[in-house]
Short mmCIF file of C-alpha atoms and ligand atoms in Angstrom, two decimals:
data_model
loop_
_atom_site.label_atom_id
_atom_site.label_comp_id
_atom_site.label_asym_id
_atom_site.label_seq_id
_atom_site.Cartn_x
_atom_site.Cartn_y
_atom_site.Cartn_z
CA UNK A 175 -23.01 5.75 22.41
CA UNK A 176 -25.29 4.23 19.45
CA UNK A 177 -23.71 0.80 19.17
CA UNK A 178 -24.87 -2.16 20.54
CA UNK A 179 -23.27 -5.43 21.10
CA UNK A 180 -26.14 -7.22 19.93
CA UNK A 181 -25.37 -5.58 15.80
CA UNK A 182 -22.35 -7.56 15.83
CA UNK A 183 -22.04 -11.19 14.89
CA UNK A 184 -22.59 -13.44 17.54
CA UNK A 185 -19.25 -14.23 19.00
CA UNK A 186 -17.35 -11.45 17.50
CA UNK A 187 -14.75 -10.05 20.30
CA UNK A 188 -14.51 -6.52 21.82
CA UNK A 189 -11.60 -6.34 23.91
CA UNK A 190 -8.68 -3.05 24.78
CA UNK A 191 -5.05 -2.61 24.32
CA UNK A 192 -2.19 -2.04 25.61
CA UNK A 193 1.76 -2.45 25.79
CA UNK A 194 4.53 -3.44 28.15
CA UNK A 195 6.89 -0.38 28.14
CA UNK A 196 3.99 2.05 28.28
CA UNK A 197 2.11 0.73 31.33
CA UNK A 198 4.26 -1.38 33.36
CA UNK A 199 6.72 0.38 34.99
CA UNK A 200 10.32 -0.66 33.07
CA UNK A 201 12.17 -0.16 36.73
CA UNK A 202 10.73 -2.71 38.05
CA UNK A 203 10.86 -6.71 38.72
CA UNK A 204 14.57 -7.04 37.27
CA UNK A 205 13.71 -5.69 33.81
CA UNK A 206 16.77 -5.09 31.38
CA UNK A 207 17.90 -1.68 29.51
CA UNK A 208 15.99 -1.03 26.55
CA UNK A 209 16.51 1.05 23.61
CA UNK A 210 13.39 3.45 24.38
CA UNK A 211 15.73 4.12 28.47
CA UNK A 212 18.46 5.60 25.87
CA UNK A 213 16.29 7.39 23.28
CA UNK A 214 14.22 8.94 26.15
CA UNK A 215 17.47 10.01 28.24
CA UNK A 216 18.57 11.62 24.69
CA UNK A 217 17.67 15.51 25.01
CA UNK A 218 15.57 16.07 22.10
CA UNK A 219 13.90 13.12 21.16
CA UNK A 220 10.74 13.10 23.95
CA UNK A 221 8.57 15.85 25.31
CA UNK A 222 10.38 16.35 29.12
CA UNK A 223 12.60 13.08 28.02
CA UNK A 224 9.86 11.34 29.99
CA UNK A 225 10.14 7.47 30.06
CA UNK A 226 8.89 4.16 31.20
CA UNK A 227 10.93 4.05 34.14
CA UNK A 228 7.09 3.70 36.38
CA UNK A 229 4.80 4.43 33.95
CA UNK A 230 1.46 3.42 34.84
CA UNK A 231 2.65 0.89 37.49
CA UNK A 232 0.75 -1.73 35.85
CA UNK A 233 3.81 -4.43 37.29
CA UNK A 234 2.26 -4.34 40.59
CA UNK A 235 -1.48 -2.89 40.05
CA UNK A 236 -2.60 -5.08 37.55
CA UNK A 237 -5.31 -7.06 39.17
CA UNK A 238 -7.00 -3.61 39.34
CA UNK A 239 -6.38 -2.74 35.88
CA UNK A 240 -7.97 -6.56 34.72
CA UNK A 241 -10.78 -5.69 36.76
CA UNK A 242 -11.44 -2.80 34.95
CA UNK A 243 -11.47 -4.45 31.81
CA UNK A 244 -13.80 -7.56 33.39
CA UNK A 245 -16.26 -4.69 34.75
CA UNK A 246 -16.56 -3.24 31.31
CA UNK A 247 -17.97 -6.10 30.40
CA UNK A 248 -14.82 -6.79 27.42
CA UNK A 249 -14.01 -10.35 26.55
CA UNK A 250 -10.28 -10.17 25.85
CA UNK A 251 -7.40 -8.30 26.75
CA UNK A 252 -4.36 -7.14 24.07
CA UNK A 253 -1.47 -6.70 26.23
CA UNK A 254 2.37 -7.67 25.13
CA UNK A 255 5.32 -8.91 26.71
CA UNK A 256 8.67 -7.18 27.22
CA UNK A 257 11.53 -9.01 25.71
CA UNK A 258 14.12 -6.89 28.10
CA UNK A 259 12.05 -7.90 31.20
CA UNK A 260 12.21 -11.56 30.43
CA UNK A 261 15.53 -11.09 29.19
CA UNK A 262 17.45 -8.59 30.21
CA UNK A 263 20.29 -8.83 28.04
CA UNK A 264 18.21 -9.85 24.88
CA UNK A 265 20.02 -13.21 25.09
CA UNK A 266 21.60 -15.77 27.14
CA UNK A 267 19.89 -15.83 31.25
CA UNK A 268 15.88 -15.44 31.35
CA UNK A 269 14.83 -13.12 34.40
CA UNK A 270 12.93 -15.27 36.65
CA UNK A 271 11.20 -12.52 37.77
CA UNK A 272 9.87 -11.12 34.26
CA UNK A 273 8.51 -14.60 33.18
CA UNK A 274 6.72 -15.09 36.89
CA UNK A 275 5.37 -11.78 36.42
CA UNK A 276 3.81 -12.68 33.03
CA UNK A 277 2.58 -16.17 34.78
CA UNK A 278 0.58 -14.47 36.84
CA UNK A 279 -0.54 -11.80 34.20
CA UNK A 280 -2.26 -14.57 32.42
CA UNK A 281 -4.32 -16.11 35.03
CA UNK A 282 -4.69 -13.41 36.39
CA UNK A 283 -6.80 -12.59 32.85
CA UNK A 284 -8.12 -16.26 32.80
CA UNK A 285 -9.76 -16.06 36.69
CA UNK A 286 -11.54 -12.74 35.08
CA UNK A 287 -12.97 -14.45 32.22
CA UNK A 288 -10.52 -12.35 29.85
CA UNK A 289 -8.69 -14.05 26.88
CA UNK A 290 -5.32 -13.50 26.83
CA UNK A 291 -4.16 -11.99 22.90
CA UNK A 292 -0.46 -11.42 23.43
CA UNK A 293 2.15 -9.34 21.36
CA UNK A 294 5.81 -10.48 21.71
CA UNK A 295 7.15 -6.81 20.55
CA UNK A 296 5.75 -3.36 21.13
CA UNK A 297 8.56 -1.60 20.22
CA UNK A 298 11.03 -2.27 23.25
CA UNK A 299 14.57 -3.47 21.90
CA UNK A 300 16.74 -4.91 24.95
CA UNK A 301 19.59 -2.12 24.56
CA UNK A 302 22.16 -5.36 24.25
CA UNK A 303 20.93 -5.99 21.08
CA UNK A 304 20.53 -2.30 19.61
CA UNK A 305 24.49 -1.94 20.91
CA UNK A 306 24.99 -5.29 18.05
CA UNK A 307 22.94 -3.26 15.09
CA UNK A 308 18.91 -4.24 16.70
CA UNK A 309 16.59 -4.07 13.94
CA UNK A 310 19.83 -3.60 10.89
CA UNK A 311 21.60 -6.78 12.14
CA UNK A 312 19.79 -10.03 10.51
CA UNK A 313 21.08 -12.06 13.44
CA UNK A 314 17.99 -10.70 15.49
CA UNK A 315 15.48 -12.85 13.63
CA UNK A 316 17.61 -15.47 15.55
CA UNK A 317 17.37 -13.86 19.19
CA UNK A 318 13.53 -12.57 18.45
CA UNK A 319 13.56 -16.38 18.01
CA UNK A 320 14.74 -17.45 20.76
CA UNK A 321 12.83 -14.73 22.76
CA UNK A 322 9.85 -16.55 21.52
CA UNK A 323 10.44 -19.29 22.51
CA UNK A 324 11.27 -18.74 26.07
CA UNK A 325 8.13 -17.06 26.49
CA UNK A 326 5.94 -19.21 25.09
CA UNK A 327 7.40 -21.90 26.66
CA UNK A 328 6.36 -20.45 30.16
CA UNK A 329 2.50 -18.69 28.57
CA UNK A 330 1.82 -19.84 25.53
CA UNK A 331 -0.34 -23.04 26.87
CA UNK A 332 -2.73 -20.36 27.91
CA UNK A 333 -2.96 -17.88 25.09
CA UNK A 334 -6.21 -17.07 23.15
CA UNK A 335 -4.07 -15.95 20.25
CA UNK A 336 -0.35 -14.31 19.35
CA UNK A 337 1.14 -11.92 17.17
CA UNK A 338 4.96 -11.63 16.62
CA UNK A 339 5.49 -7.99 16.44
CA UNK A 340 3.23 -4.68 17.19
CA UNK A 341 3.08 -2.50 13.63
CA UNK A 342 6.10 -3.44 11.67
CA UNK A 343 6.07 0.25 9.99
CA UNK A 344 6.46 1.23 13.21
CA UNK A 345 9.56 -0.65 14.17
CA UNK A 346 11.62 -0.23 10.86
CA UNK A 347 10.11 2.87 8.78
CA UNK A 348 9.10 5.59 11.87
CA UNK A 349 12.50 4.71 13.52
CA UNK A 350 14.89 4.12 10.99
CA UNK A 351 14.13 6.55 8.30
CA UNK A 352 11.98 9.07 10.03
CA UNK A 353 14.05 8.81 13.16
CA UNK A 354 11.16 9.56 15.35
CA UNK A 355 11.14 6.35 17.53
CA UNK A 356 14.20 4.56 19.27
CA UNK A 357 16.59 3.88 17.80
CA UNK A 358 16.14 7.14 16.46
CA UNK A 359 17.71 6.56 12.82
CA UNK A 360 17.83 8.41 10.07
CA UNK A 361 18.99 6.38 6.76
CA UNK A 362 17.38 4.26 4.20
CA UNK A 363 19.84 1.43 4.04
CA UNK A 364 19.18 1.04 7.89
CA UNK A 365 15.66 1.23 7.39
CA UNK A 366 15.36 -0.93 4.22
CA UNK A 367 17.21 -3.43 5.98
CA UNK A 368 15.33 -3.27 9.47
CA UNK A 369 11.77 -3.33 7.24
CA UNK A 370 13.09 -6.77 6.28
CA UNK A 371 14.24 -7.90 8.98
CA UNK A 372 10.83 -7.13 10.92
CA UNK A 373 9.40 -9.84 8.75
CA UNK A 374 11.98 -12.18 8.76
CA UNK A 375 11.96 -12.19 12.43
CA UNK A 376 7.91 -12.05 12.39
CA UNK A 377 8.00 -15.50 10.51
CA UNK A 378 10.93 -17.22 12.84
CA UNK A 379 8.49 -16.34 15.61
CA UNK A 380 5.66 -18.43 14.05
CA UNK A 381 7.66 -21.27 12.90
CA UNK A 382 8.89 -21.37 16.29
CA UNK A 383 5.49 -20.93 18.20
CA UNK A 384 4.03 -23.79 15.46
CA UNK A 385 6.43 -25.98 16.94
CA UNK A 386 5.45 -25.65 20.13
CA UNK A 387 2.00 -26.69 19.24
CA UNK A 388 0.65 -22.65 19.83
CA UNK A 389 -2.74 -22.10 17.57
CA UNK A 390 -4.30 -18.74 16.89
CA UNK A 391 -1.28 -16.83 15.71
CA UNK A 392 -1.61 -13.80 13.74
CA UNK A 393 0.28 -10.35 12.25
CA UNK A 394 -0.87 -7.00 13.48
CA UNK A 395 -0.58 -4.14 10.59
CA UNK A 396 -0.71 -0.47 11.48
CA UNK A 397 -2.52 1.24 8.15
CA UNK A 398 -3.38 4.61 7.45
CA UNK A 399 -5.24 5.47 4.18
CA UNK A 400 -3.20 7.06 1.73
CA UNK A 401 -5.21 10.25 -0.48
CA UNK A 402 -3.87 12.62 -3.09
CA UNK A 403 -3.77 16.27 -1.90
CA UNK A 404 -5.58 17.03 -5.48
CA UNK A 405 -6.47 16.00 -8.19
CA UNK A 406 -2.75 15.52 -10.29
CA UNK A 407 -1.03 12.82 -11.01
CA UNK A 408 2.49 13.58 -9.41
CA UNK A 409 -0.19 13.73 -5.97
CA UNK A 410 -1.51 9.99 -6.87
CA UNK A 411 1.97 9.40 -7.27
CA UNK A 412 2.88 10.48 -4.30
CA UNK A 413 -0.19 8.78 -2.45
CA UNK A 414 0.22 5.26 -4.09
CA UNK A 415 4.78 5.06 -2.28
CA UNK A 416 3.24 6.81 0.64
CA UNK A 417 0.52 3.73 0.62
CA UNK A 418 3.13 1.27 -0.39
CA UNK A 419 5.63 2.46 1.86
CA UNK A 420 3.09 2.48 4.86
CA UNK A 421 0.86 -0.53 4.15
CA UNK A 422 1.34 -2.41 1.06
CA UNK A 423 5.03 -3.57 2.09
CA UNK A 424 4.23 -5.29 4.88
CA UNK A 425 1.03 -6.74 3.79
CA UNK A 426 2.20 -7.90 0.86
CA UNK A 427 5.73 -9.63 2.27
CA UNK A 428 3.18 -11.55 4.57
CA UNK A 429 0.71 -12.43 2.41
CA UNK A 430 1.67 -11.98 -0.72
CA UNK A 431 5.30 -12.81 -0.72
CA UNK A 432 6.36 -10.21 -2.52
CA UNK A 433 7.35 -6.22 -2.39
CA UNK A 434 5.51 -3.95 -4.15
CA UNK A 435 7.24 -2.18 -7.27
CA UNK A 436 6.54 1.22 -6.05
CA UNK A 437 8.46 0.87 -2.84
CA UNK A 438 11.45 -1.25 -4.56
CA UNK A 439 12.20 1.44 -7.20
CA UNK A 440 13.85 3.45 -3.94
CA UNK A 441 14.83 0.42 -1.09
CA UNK A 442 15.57 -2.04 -3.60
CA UNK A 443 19.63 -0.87 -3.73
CA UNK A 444 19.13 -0.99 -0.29
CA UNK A 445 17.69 -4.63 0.92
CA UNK A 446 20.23 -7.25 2.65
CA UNK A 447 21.47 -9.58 -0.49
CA UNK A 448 19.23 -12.38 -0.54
CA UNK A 449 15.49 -10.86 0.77
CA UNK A 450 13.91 -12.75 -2.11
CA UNK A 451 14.70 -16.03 -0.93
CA UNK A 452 13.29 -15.17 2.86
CA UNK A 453 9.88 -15.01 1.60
CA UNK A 454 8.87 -18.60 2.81
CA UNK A 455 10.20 -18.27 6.34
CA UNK A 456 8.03 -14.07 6.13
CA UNK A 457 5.00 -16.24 4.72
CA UNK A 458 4.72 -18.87 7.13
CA UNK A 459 0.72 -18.88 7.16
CA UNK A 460 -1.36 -17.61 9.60
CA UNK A 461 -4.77 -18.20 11.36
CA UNK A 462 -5.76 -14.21 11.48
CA UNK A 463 -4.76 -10.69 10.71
CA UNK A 464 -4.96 -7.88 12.54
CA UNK A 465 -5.36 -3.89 11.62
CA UNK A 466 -4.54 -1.30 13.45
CA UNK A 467 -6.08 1.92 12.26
CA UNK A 468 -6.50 5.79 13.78
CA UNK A 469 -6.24 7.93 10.07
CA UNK A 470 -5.72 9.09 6.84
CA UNK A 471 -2.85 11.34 5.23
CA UNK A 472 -2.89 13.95 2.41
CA UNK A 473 0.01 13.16 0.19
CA UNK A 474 1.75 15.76 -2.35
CA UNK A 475 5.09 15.55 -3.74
CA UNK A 476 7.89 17.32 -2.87
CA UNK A 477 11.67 17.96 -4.17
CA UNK A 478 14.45 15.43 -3.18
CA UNK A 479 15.44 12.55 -3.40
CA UNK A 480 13.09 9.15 -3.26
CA UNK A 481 10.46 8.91 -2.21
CA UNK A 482 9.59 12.62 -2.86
CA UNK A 483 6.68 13.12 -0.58
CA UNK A 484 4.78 15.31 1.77
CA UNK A 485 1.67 15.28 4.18
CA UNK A 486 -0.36 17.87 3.69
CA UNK A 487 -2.88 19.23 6.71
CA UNK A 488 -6.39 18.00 5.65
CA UNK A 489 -9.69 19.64 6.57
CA UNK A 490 -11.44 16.75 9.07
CA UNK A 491 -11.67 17.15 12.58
CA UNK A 492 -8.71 16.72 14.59
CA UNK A 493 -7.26 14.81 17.82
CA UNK A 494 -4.98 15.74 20.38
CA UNK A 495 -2.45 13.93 17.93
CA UNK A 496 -3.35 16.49 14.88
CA UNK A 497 -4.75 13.22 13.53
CA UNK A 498 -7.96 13.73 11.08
CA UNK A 499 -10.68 11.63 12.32
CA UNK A 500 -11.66 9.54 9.39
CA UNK A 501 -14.04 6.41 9.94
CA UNK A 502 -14.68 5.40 6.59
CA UNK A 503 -10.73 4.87 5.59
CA UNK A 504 -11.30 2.11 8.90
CA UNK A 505 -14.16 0.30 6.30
CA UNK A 506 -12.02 0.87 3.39
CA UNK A 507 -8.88 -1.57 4.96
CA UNK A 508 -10.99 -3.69 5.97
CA UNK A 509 -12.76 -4.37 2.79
CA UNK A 510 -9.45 -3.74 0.83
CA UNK A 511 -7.32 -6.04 3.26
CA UNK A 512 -9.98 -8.97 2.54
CA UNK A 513 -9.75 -8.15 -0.76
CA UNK A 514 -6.30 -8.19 -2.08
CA UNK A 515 -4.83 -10.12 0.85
CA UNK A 516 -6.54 -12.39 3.45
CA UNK A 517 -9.40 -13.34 1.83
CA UNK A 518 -11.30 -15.36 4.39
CA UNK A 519 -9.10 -15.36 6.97
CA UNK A 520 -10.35 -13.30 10.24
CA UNK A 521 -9.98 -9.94 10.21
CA UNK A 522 -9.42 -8.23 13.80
CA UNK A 523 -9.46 -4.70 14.54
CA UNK A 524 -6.54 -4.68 17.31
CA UNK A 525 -6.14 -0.85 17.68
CA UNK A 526 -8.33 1.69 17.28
CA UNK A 527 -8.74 4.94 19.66
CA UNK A 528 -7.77 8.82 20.03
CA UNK A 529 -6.24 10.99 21.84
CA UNK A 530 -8.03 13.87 23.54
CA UNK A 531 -6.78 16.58 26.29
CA UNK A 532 -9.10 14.62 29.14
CA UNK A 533 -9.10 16.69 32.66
CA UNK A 534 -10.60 15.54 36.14
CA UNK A 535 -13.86 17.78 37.03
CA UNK A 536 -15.45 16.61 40.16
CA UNK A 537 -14.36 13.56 39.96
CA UNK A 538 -15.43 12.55 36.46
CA UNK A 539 -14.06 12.85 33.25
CA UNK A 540 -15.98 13.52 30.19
CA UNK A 541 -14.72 12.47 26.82
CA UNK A 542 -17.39 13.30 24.33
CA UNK A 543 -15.03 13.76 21.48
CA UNK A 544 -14.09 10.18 22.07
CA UNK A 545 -17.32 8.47 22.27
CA UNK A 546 -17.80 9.98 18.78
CA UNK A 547 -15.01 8.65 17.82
CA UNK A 548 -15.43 5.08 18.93
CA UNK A 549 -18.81 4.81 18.01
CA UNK A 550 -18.06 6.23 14.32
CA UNK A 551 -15.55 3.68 13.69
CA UNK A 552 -17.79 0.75 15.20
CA UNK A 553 -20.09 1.60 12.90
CA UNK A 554 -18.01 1.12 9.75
CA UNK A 555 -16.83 -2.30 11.56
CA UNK A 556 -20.24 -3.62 11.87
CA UNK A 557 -21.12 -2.26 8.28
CA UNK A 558 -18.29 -4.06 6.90
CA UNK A 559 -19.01 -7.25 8.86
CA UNK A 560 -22.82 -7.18 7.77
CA UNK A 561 -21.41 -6.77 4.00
CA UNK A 562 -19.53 -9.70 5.16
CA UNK A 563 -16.00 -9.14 5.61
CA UNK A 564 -14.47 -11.40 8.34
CA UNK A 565 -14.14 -9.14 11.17
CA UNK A 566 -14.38 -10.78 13.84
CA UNK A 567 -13.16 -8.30 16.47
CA UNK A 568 -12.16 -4.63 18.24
CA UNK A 569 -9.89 -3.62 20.42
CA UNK A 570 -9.82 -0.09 21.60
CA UNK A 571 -6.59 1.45 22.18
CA UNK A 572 -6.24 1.73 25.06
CA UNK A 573 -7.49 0.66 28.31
CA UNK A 574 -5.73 3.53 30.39
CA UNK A 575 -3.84 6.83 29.25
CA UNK A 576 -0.37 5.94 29.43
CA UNK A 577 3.72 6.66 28.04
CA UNK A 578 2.97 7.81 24.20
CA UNK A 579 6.05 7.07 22.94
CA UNK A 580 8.12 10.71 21.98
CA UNK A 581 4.78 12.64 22.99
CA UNK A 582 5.48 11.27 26.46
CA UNK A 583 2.44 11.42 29.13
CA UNK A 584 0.95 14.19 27.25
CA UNK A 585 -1.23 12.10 25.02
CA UNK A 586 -4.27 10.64 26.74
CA UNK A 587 -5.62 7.74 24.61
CA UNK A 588 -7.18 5.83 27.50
CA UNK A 589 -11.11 4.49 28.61
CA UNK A 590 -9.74 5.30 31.93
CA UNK A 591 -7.87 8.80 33.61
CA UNK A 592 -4.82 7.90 35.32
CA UNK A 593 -2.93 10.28 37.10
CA UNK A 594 0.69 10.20 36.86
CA UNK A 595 1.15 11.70 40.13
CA UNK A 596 -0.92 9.45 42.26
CA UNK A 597 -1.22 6.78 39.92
CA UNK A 598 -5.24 6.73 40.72
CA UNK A 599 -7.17 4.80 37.89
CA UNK A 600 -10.40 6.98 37.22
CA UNK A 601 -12.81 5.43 34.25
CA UNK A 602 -14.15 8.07 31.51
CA UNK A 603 -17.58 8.67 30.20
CA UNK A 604 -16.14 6.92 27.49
CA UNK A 605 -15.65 3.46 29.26
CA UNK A 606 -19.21 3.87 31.12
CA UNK A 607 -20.29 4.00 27.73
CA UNK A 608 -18.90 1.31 25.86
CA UNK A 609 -19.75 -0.78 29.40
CA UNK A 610 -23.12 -0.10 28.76
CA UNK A 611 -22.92 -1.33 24.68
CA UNK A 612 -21.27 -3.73 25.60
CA UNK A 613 -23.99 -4.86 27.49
CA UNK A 614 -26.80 -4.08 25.13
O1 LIG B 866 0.42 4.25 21.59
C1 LIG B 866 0.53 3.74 20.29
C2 LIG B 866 0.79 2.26 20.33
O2 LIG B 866 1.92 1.95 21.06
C3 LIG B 866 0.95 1.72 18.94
N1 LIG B 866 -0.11 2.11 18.07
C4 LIG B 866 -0.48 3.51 18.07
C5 LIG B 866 -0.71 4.00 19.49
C6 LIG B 866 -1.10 5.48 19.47
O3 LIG B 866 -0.09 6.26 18.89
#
């Protein structure tokens, strides 16, 4: 690996990600139904219908996995908290167990030196809720509320920083018009309204955690660089709804307070009555942003009805994913996101990784591919920071191969092997190598 610690501004972070439902093992410590149980258990929707059910055992092997991350030599963790283990029904009784477990979690971090960045929601709904309309029903800004403020109540003394909600594209677009996550949706009223609703529940969660006297909170963006297939201008079209669509929504309702026209001219008959008046409680201000970035997309149009679009295979490298590896769109966002919406505030890179079809050989696992990867996209970080743009921090997603969502275990995005048979925790080439970066 080429990068060093020592080209980055002093003080700027490098830390790893990960989420609840994909490493902890949902079965156990009293955790409630979620909406990913019933997705996964639906045949058709994941590869084996594999789930979270033990995952990467994380619940009771996580002093292992934080010493990991302290041996690497990172300086924070990203790790989120599961609203269905601390409650169970998504209202009403907290789980005793959940919030004890996330006590511990977070001195566990602090005895290792490791600053705790938290994420309320990473994409597990408490199935409770999804039964009363989940992301469609505006009454869950309410409960995310109320969510928050359990949790905090028992962690959020101890937090380095917070964001609301992991990749609001994510939680409204991917599963409520493309159908591909849980709930598994597939209609734009549902996901106009859930798109909302995302940020309205992303701003009750600050107001609440500002209440509570919690610093350092911040909104965490997944962005993928939008480019014409060629040269016309029904492709540009199609790029600029596929870019507002994908990034410009959600940026702009945060920061801008506003939608962008190209994405109302289709939702707009479709958005609860009354978004424009939520726009103060979805711009309640915060101290940083965060980008989470992996690729770019070819855009062309294509018949039918709004928003007339289709991804077209590009020529760049691949990963496991079929995503092109493309370092410089990681530069462009951040220059872009500085630009036209944060201005000075921090900047935080709080995923960034691949995917790559790792195998054990004698004991070690080499993942070239992703070294490459990692140290491509550093570069454009540090570039951007020495042009300076406020970046003040990476995260590489992840810190251990783990559940991938509808791709199931297949996917293997992690600095470290684990095997889902014996659950043994084997560090790549890749993690030697940022460990020794990190300490260059
Ligand atoms: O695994 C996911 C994560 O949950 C959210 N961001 C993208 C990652 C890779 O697909």
């Amino acid at each position: 690996m080429q990068f060093a610690r020592s080209a980055f501004p002093d003080g700027f972070l490098f830390g790893a990600s990960t989420s609840s439902y994909q490493i902890e093992g949902h079965s156990f410590g009293g955790a409630g139904l979620t909406h990913w149980d019933t997705f996964a258990a639906t045949a058709g929707n994941v590869v084996r219908a594999e789930h979270g059910a033990i995952a990467c055992d994380h619940y009771h092997r996580y002093e292992e996995d934080l010493d990991l991350l302290a041996a690497a030599g990172f300086d924070a963790y990203r790790f989120s908290t599961s609203w269905a283990r601390v409650l169970p029904e998504g209202r009403g009784t907290p789980n005793p167990e959940g919030l004890d477990f996330y006590d511990r979690l977070t001195d566990a971090m602090l005895e290792r030196g490791l600053k705790p960045c938290c994420t309320l929601y990473h994409w597990e709904l408490p199935a409770g809720l999804n039964d009363l309309g989940g992301w469609r029903n505006r009454d869950i800004a309410e409960w995310f509320a109320d969510y928050t403020e359990i949790i905090m109540g028992r962690i959020g003394d101890r937090m380095f920083s917070v964001a609301p909600i992991n990749e609001p594209w994510c939680v409204s677009w991917l599963a409520h018009f493309l159908g591909l996550q849980a709930p598994g949706i597939r209609d734009i009223r549902a996901a106009a309204r859930a798109m909302h609703h995302v940020l309205l529940a992303h701003g009750r969660a600050i107001e609440v955690m500002r209440s509570l006297g919690i610093g350092n909170l911040g909104g965490v963006f997944n962005l993928e660089w939008a480019e014409p297939a060629d040269d016309s201008d029904e492709a540009r079209a199609a790029a600029a709804r596929y870019d507002g669509i994908y990034n410009r929504f959600f940026l702009g309702g945060v920061f801008k307070g506003a939608y962008p026209d190209v994405v109302l001219e289709g939702l707009e008959p479709h958005l609860p009555a009354g978004w424009q008046d939520d726009f103060a409680t979805i711009q309640a201000p915060l101290d940083w942003c965060g980008l989470n970035y992996y690729t770019r997309k070819l855009l062309t149009p294509s018949e039918g009805p709004w928003p007339g679009l289709d991804e077209v295979e590009g020529p760049l490298p691949k990963t496991q994913m079929e995503w092109e590896i493309y370092p410089e769109g990681l530069a462009k966002f951040l220059r872009r996101t500085a630009a036209e919406y944060t201005g000075d505030l921090p900047l935080y890179i709080t995923e960034n990784g691949m995917a790559s079809a790792d195998r054990v050989t004698e004991g070690a696992v080499d993942d070239p591919d992703r070294i490459a990867y990692l140290d491509a996209h550093l570069e454009e970080v540090r570039k951007a920071a020495a042009d300076g743009v406020p970046v003040r921090g990476y995260f590489a997603w992840s810190l251990m191969d783990n559940y991938e969502w509808a791709r199931g275990y297949d996917m293997r995005f992690g600095l470290v092997h684990v095997d889902f048979e014996s659950l043994q925790r084997r560090p790549k080439a890749s993690y030697h190598a940022l460990k020794e970066a990190l300490a260059r």
